[in-house]
mmCIF file of C-alpha atoms and ligand atoms in Angstrom:
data_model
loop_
_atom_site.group_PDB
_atom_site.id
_atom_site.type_symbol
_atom_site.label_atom_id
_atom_site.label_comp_id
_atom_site.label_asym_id
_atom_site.label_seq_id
_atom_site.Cartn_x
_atom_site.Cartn_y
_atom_site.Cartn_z
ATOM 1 C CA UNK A 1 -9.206 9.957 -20.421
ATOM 2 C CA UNK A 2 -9.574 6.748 -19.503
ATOM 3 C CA UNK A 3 -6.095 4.362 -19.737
ATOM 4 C CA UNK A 4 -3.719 7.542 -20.127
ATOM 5 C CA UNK A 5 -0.828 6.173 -19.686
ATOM 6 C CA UNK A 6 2.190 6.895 -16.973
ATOM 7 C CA UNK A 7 4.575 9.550 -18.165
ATOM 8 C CA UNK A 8 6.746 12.468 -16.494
ATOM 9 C CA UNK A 9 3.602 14.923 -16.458
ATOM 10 C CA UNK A 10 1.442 13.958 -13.649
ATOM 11 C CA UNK A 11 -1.725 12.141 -14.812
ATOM 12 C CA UNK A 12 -5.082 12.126 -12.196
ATOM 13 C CA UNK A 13 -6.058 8.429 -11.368
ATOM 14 C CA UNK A 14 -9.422 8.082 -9.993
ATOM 15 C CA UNK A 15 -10.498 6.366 -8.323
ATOM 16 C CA UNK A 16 -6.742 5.922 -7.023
ATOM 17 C CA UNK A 17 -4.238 3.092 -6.646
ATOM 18 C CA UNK A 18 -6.253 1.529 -4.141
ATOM 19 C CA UNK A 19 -9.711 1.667 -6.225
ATOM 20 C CA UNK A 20 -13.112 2.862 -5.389
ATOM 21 C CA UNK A 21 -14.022 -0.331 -3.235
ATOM 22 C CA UNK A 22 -11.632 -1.933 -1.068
ATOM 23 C CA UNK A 23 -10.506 -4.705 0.591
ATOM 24 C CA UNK A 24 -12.625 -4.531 3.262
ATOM 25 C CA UNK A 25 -15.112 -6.448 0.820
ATOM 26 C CA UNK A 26 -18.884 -6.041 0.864
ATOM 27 C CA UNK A 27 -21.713 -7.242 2.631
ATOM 28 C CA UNK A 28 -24.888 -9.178 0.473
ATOM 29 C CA UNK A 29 -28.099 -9.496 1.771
ATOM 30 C CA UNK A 30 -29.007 -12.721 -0.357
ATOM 31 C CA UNK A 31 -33.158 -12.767 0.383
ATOM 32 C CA UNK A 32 -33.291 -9.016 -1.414
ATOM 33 C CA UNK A 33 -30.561 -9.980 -3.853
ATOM 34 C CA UNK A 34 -28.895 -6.827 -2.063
ATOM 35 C CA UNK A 35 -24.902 -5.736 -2.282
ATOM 36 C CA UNK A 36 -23.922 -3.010 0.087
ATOM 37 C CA UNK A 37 -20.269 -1.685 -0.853
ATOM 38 C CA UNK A 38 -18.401 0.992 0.465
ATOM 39 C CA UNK A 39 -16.455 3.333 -1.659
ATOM 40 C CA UNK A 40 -13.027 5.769 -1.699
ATOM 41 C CA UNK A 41 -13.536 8.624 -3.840
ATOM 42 C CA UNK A 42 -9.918 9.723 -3.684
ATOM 43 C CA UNK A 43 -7.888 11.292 -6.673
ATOM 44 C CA UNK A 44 -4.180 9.888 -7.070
ATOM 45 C CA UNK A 45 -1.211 11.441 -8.934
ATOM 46 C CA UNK A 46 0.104 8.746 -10.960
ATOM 47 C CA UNK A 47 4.084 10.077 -12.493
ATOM 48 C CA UNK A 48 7.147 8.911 -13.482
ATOM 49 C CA UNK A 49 10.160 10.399 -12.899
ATOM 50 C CA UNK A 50 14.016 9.504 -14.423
ATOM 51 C CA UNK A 51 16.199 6.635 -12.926
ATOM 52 C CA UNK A 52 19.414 8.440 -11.825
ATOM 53 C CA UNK A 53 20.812 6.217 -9.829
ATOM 54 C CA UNK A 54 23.061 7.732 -7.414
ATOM 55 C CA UNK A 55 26.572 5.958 -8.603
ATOM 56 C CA UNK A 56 28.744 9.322 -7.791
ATOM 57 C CA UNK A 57 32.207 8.872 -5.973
ATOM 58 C CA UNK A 58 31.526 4.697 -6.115
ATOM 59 C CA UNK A 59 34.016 2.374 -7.409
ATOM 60 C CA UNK A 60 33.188 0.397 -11.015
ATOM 61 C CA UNK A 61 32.585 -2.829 -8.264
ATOM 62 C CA UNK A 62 30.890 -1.022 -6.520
ATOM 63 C CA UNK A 63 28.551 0.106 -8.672
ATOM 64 C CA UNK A 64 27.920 -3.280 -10.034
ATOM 65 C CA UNK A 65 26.993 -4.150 -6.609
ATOM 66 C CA UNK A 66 24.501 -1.001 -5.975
ATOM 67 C CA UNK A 67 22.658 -2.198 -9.689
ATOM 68 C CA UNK A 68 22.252 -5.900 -9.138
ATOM 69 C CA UNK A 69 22.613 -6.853 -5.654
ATOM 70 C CA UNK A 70 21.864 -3.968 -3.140
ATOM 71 C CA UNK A 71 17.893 -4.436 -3.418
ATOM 72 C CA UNK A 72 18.661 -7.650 -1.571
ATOM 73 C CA UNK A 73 21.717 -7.225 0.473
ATOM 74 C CA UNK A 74 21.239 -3.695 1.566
ATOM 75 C CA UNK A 75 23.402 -0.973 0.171
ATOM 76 C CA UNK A 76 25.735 -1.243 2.965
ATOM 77 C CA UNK A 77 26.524 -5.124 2.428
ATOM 78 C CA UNK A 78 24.691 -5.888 5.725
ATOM 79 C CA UNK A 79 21.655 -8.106 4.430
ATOM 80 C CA UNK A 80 18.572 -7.972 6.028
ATOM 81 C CA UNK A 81 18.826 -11.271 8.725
ATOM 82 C CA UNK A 82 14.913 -11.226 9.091
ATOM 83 C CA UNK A 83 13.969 -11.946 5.171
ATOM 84 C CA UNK A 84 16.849 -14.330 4.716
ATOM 85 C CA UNK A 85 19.690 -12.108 2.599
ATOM 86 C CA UNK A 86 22.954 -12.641 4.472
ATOM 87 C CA UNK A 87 25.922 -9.824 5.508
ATOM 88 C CA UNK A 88 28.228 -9.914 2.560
ATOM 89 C CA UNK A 89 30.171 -8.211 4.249
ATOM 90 C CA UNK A 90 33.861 -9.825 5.267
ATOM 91 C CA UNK A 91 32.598 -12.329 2.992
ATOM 92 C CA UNK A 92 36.195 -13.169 1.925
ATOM 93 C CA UNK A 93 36.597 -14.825 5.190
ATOM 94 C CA UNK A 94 34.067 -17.182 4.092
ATOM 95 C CA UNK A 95 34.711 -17.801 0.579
ATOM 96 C CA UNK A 96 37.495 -17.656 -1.691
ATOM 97 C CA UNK A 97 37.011 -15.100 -5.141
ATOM 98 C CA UNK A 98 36.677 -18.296 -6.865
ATOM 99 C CA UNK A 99 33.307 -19.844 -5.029
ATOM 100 C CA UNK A 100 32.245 -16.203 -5.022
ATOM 101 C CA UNK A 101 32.238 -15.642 -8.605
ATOM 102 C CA UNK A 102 30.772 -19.253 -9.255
ATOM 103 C CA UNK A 103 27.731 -18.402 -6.610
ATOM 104 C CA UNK A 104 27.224 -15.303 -8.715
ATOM 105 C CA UNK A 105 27.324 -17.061 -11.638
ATOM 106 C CA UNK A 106 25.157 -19.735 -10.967
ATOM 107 C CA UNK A 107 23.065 -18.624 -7.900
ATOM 108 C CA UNK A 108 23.111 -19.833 -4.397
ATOM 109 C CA UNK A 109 19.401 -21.682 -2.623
ATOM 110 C CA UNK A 110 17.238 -18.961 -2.784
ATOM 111 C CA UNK A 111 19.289 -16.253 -4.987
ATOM 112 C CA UNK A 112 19.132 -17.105 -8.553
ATOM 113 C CA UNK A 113 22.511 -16.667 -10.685
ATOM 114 C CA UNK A 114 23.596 -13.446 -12.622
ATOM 115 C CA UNK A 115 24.684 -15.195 -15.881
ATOM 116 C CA UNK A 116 24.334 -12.011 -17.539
ATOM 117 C CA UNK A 117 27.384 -10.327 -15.864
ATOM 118 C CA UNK A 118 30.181 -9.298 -18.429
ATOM 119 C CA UNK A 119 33.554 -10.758 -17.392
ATOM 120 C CA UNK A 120 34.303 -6.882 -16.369
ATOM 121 C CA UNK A 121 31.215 -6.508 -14.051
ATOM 122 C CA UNK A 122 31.929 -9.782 -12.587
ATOM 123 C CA UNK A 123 35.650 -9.021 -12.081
ATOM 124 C CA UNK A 124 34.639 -5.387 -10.269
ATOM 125 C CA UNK A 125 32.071 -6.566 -8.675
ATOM 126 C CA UNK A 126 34.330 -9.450 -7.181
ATOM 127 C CA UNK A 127 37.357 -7.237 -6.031
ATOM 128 C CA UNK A 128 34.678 -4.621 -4.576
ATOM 129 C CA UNK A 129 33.469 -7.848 -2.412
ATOM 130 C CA UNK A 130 36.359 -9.402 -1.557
ATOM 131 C CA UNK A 131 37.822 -5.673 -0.462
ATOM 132 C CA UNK A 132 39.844 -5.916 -3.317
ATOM 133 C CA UNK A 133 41.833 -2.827 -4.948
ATOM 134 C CA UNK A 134 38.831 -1.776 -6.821
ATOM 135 C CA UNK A 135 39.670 1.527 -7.967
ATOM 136 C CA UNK A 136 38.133 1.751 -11.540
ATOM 137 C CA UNK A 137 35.780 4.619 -12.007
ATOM 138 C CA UNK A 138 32.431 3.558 -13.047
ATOM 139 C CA UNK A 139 32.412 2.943 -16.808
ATOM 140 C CA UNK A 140 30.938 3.860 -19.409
ATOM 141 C CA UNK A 141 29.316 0.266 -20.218
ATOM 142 C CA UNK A 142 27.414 1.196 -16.737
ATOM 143 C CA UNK A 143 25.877 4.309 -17.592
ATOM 144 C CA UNK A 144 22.283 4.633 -16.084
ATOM 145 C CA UNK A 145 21.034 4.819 -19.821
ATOM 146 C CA UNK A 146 21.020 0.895 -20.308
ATOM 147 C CA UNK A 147 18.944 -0.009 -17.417
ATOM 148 C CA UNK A 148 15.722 1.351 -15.853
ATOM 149 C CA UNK A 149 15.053 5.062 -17.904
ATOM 150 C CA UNK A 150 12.253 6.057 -15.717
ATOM 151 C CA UNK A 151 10.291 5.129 -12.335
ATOM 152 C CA UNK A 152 7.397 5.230 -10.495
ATOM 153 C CA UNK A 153 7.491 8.860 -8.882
ATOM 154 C CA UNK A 154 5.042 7.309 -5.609
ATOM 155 C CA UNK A 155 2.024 6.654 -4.017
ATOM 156 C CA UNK A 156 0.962 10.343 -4.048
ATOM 157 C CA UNK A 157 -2.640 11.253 -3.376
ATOM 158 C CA UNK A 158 -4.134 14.667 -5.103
ATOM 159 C CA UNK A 159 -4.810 16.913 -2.137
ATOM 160 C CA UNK A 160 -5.146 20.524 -1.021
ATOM 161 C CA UNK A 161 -3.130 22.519 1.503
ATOM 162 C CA UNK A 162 -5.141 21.255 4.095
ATOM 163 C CA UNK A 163 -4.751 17.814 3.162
ATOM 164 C CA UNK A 164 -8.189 17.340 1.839
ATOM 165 C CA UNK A 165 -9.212 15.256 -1.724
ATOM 166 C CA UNK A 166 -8.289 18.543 -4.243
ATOM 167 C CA UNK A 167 -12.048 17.602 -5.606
ATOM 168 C CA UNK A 168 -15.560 18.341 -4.617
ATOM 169 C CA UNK A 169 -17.151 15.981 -1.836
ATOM 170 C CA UNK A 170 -18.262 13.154 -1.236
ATOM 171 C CA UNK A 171 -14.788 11.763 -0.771
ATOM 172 C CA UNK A 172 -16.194 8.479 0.601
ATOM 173 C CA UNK A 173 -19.573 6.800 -0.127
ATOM 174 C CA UNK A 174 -21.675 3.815 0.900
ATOM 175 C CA UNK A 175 -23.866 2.396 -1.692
ATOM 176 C CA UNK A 176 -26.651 -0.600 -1.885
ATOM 177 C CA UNK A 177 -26.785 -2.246 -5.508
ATOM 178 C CA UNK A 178 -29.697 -4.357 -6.540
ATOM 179 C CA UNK A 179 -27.822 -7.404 -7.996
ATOM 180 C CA UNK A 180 -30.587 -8.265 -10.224
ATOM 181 C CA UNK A 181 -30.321 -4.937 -11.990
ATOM 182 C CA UNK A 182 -27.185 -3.451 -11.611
ATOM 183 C CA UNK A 183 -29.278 -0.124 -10.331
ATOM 184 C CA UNK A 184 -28.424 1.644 -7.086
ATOM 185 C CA UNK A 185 -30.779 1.773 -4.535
ATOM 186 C CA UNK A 186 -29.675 4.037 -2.209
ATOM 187 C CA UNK A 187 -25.602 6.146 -2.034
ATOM 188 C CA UNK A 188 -24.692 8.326 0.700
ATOM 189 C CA UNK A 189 -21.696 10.383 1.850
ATOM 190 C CA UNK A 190 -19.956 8.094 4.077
ATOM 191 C CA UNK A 191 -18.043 9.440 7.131
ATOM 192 C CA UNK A 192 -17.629 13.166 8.384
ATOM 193 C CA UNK A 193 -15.059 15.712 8.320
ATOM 194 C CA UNK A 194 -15.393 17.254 11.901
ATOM 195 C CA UNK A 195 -13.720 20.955 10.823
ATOM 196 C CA UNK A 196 -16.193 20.798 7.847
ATOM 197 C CA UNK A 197 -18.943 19.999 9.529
ATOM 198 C CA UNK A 198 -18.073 22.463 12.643
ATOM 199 C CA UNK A 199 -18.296 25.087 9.541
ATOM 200 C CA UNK A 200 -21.687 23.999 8.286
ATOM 201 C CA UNK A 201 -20.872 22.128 5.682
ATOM 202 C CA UNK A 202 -22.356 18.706 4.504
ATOM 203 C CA UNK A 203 -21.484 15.183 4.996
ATOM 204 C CA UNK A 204 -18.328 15.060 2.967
ATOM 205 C CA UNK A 205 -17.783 11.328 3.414
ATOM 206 C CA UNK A 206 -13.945 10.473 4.182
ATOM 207 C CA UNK A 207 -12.002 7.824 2.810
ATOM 208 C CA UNK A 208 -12.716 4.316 4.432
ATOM 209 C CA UNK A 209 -11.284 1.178 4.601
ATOM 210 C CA UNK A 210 -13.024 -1.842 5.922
ATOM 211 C CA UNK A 211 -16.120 -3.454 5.237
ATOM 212 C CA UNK A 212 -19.320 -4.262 6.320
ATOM 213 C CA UNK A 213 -22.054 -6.364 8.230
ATOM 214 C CA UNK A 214 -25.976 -6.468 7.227
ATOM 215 C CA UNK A 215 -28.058 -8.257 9.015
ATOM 216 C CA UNK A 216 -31.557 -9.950 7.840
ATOM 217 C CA UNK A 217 -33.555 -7.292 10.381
ATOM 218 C CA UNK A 218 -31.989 -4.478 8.159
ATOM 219 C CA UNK A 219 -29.082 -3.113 9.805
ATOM 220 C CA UNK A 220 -26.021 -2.068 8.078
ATOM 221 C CA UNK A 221 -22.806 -2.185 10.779
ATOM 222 C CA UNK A 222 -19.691 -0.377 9.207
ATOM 223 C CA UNK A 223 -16.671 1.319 10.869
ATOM 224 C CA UNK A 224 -13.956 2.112 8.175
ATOM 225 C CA UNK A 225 -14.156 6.104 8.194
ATOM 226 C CA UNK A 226 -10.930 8.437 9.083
ATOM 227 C CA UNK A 227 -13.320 10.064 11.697
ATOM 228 C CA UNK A 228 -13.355 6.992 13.543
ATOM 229 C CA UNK A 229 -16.853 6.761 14.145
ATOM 230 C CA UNK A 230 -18.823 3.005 13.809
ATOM 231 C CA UNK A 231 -21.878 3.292 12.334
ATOM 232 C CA UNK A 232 -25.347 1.328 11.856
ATOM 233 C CA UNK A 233 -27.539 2.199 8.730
ATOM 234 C CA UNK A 234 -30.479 1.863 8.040
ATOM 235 C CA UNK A 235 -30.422 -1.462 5.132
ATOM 236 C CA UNK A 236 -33.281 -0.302 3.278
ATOM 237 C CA UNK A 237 -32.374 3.855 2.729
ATOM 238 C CA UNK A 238 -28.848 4.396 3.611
ATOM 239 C CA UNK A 239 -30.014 6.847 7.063
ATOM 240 C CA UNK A 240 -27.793 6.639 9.872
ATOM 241 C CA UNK A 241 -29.760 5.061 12.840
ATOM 242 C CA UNK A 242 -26.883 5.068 15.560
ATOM 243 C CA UNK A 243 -23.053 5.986 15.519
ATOM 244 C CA UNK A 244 -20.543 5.673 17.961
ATOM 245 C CA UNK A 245 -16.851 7.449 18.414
ATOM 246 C CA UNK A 246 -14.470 4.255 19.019
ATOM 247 C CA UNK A 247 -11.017 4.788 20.824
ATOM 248 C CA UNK A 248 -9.467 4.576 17.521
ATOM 249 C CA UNK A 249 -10.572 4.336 13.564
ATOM 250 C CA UNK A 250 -11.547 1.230 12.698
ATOM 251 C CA UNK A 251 -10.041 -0.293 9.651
ATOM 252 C CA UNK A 252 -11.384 -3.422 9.220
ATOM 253 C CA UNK A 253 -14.512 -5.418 8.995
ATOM 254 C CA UNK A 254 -16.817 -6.371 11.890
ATOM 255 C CA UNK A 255 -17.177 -9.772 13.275
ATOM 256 C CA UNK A 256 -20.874 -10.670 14.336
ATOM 257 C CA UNK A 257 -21.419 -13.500 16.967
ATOM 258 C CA UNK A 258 -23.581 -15.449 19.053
ATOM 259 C CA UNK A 259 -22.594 -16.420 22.577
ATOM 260 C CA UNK A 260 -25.442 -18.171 24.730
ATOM 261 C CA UNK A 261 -27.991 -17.077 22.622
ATOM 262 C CA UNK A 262 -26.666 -13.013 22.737
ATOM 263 C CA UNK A 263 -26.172 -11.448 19.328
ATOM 264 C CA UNK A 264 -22.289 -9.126 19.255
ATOM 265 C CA UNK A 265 -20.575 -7.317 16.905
ATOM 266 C CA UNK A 266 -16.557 -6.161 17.429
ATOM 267 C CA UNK A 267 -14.460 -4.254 15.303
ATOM 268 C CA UNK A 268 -10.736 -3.604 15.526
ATOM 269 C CA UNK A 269 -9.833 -0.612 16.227
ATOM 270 C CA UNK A 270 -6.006 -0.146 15.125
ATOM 271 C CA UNK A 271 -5.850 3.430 13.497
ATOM 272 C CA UNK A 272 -2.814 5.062 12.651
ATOM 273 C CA UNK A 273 -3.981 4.512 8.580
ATOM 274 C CA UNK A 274 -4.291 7.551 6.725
ATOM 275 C CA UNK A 275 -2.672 10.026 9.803
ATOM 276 C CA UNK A 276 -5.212 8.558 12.265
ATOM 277 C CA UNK A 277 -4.379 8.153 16.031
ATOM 278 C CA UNK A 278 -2.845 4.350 16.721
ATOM 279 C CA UNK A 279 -4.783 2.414 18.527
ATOM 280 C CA UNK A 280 -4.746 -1.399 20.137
ATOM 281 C CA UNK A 281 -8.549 -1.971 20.791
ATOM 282 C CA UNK A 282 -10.892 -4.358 19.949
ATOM 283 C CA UNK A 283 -14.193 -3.138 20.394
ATOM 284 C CA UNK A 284 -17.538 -4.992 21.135
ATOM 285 C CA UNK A 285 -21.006 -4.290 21.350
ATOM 286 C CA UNK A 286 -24.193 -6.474 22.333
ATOM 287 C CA UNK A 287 -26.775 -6.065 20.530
ATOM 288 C CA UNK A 288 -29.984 -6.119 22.734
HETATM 289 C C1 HEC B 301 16.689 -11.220 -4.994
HETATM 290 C C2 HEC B 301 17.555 -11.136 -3.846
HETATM 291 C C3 HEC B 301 19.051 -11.271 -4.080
HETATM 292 C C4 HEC B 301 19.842 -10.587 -4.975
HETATM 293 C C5 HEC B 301 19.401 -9.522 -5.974
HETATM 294 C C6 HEC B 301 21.163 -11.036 -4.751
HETATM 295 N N1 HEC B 301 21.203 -11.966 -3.762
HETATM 296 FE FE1 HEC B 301 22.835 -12.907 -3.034
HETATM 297 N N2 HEC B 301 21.704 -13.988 -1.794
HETATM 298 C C7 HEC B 301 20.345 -13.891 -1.682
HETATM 299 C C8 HEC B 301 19.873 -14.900 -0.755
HETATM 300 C C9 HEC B 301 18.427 -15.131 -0.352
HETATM 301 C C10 HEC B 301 20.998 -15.609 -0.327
HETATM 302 C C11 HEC B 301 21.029 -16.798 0.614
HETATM 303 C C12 HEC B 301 20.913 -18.019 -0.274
HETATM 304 C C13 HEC B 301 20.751 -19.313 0.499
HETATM 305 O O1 HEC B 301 21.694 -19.650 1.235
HETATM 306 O O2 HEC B 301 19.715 -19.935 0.345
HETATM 307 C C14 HEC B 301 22.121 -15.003 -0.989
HETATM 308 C C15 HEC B 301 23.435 -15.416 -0.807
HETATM 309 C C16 HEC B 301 24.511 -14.824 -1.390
HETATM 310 C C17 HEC B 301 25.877 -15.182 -1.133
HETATM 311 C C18 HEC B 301 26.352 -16.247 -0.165
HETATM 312 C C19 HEC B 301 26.529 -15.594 1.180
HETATM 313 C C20 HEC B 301 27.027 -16.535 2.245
HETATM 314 O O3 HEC B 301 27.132 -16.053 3.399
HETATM 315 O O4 HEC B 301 27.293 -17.699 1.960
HETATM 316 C C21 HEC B 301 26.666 -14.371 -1.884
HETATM 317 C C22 HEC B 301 28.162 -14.349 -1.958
HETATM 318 C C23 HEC B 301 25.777 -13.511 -2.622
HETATM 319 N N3 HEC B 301 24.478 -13.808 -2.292
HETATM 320 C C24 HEC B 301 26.192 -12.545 -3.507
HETATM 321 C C25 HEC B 301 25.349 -11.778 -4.285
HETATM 322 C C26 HEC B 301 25.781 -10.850 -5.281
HETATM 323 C C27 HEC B 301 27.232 -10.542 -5.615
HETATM 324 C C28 HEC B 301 24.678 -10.303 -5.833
HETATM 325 C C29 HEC B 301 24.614 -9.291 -6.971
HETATM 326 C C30 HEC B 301 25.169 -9.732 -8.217
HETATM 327 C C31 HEC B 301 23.543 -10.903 -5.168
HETATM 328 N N4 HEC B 301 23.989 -11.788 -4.232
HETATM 329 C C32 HEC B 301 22.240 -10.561 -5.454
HETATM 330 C C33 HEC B 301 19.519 -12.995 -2.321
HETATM 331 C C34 HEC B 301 19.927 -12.135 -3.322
#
C-alpha cells in the first residue's frame, strides 16, 4: 500500500529510507539523450514505538532538565565543547539563580528561550542546576503522556538470518533510461554476492552507493557495490566488459581526468559502509 502510514506494527518501506537511487547521482550521456542510474533494492522496516522516557529515581529538576535541555547539554550536564553547548555543570559558580532563570527564560546567543516553562518547572529545574535541594519527585504535570507519545523505532533494514534483503534478488540494479521516452533500455543485477555466487546462484546485485561515469566511446565506470569490485559496462547493453577487486568498497563516484594528454579515472575507496572492511585508498587507473 502505497503511503501506509508509521504506526507500532512494522510497515515494509521499499525502496527504503535511503530510496532506490542515491546520492551518488547519475551519469547522462547527452548525444543519445541517455541516463544511466544505479539503484538499491533494499526493504526497510519503518515502526514506531512509545516514548517512555526513562525519568525513574530523578528529581522533579531533574527531570525538567532530561525533557528540555539534555538533547543539547548532554544528560550528564557536560555539553558537548565541539558543537558549541557548554558544561552546565558548577554553573552556579558562574551565574547567580537569578541570570540563570532569565537565560532560560529568554535564551542565551545561540540557545533560544524556554518561555513555556511553568513557574514550577522553572523553579525545579533551577535548584536541580544550581545543586539546589531538589528533592521533589517528578510530578504529575510531567508525566510522559503530555509530550512525545510515540517515536521512530530506527533505521532498521528487512533482512534474513544471514543478513541478506528478506526478498528475492536483484537487491541492487543498474539501469539506462532513454530520456526522451521514459523506457528502459537496458537493467541488470548490479554487484555480486560472493557466498551466492560460490553456490551457483545468479548475479544478485548488492546494495550500492555511489555513482557513475560514461564516457562518449561507451563505457560505463561504476564502483558503489558491497563486494567492492569497480566495474566498466558496456554503455549500450549493460554487459560487464572489465571489473576489478579494489582494496576497499568504493562508495563514491569516480573522478575522470586528463593529465598531458592521458585519460584517468580514481575512485575512493573508504569502505566500512554497510559492514564493509575500512579502507583509506584512493584508487586510479589510466586508461590506455
Ligand atoms: C538546542 C540546544 C540547546 C538546548 C535544548 C538548551 N540549550 Fe542551553 N545553551 C545552548 C547553547 C548553544 C548555549 C551557548 C549559547 C551562547 O553562548 O551562544 C547554551 C547556553 C546555556 C547557558 C549558559 C552557559 C554558560 O556557561 O554561560 C545556560 C545556563 C543554559 N544554556 C541552560 C539551558 C537550560 C536550563 C536548558 C533547558 C531548559 C537549555 N539550556 C537548553 C544550547 C541549548
Amino acid at each position: 500500500r502505497i503511503y501506509a502510514p508509521p504506526g507500532l506494527n512494522p510497515v515494509l518501506l521499499f525502496p527504503g529510507y535511503d530510496g532506490a537511487a542515491e546520492w551518488g547521482g547519475a551519469s547522462a550521456d547527452p548525444e543519445n539523450g541517455v541516463i544511466y542510474v544505479n539503484s538499491n533494492e533494499m526493504p526497510w522496516i519503518m515502526q514506531m514505538e512509545e516514548n517512555i522516557p526513562d525519568l525513574e529515581g530523578l528529581s522533579y529538576g531533574e527531570s525538567v532538565y532530561q525533557k528540555y535541555c539534555a538533547v543539547c547539554h548532554q544528560k550528564d550536564r557536560s555539553g558537548m565543547a565541539a558543537s558549541g553547548f557548554p558544561s552546565l555543570i558548577n554553573i552556579s559558580d558562574k551565574l547567580s539563580k537569578e541570570e540563570l532563570l532569565k537565560q532560560i527564560k529568554l535564551g542565551k546567543g545561540m540557545m533560544t528561550g524556554f518561555p513555556q516553562l511553568t513557574s514550577i518547572e522553572k523553579e525545579g529545574l533551577s535548584s536541580f542546576l544550581m545543586d539546589e535541594n531538589d528533592k521533589k519527585e517528578v510530578g504529575s504535570n510531567l508525566a510522559a503522556s503530555e509530550e512525545i507519545l510515540y517515536k521512530h523505532k530506527g533505521y532498521n533494514k528487512f533482512l534474513t538470518s544471514d543478513g541478506l534483503p528478506a526478498i528475492s534478488p536483484p537487491w541492487g540494479t543498474l539501469h539506462a533510461i532513454d530520456l526522451n521516452s521514459g523506457e528502459f533500455i537496458w537493467s541488470v543485477p548490479f554487484g555480486e554476492t560472493p557466498e551466492l555466487k560460490n553456490q551457483g546462484y545468479p548475479t544478485t546485485g548488492t546494495e550500492n552507493y555511489g555513482g557513475a561515469v560514461v564516457t562518449e566511446n561507451g563505457l560505463l565506470f561504476i564502483g558503489a557495490t558491497k563486494d567492492g569490485y569497480f566495474r566498466v559496462f558496456d554503455k549500450h547493453n549493460g554487459k560487464v566488459l572489465w571489473e576489478y577487486k579494489l582494496p576497499a568498497a568504493a562508495f563514491a563516484t569516480p573522478a575522470m581526468y586528463q593529465v598531458n594528454g592521458k585519460q584517468y579515472i580514481a575512485i575512493a575507496c573508504g569502505g566500512e559502509k554497510l559492514g564493509t572492511e575500512k579502507g583509506n585508498q584512493i584508487v586510479a587507473f589510466s586508461l590506455d
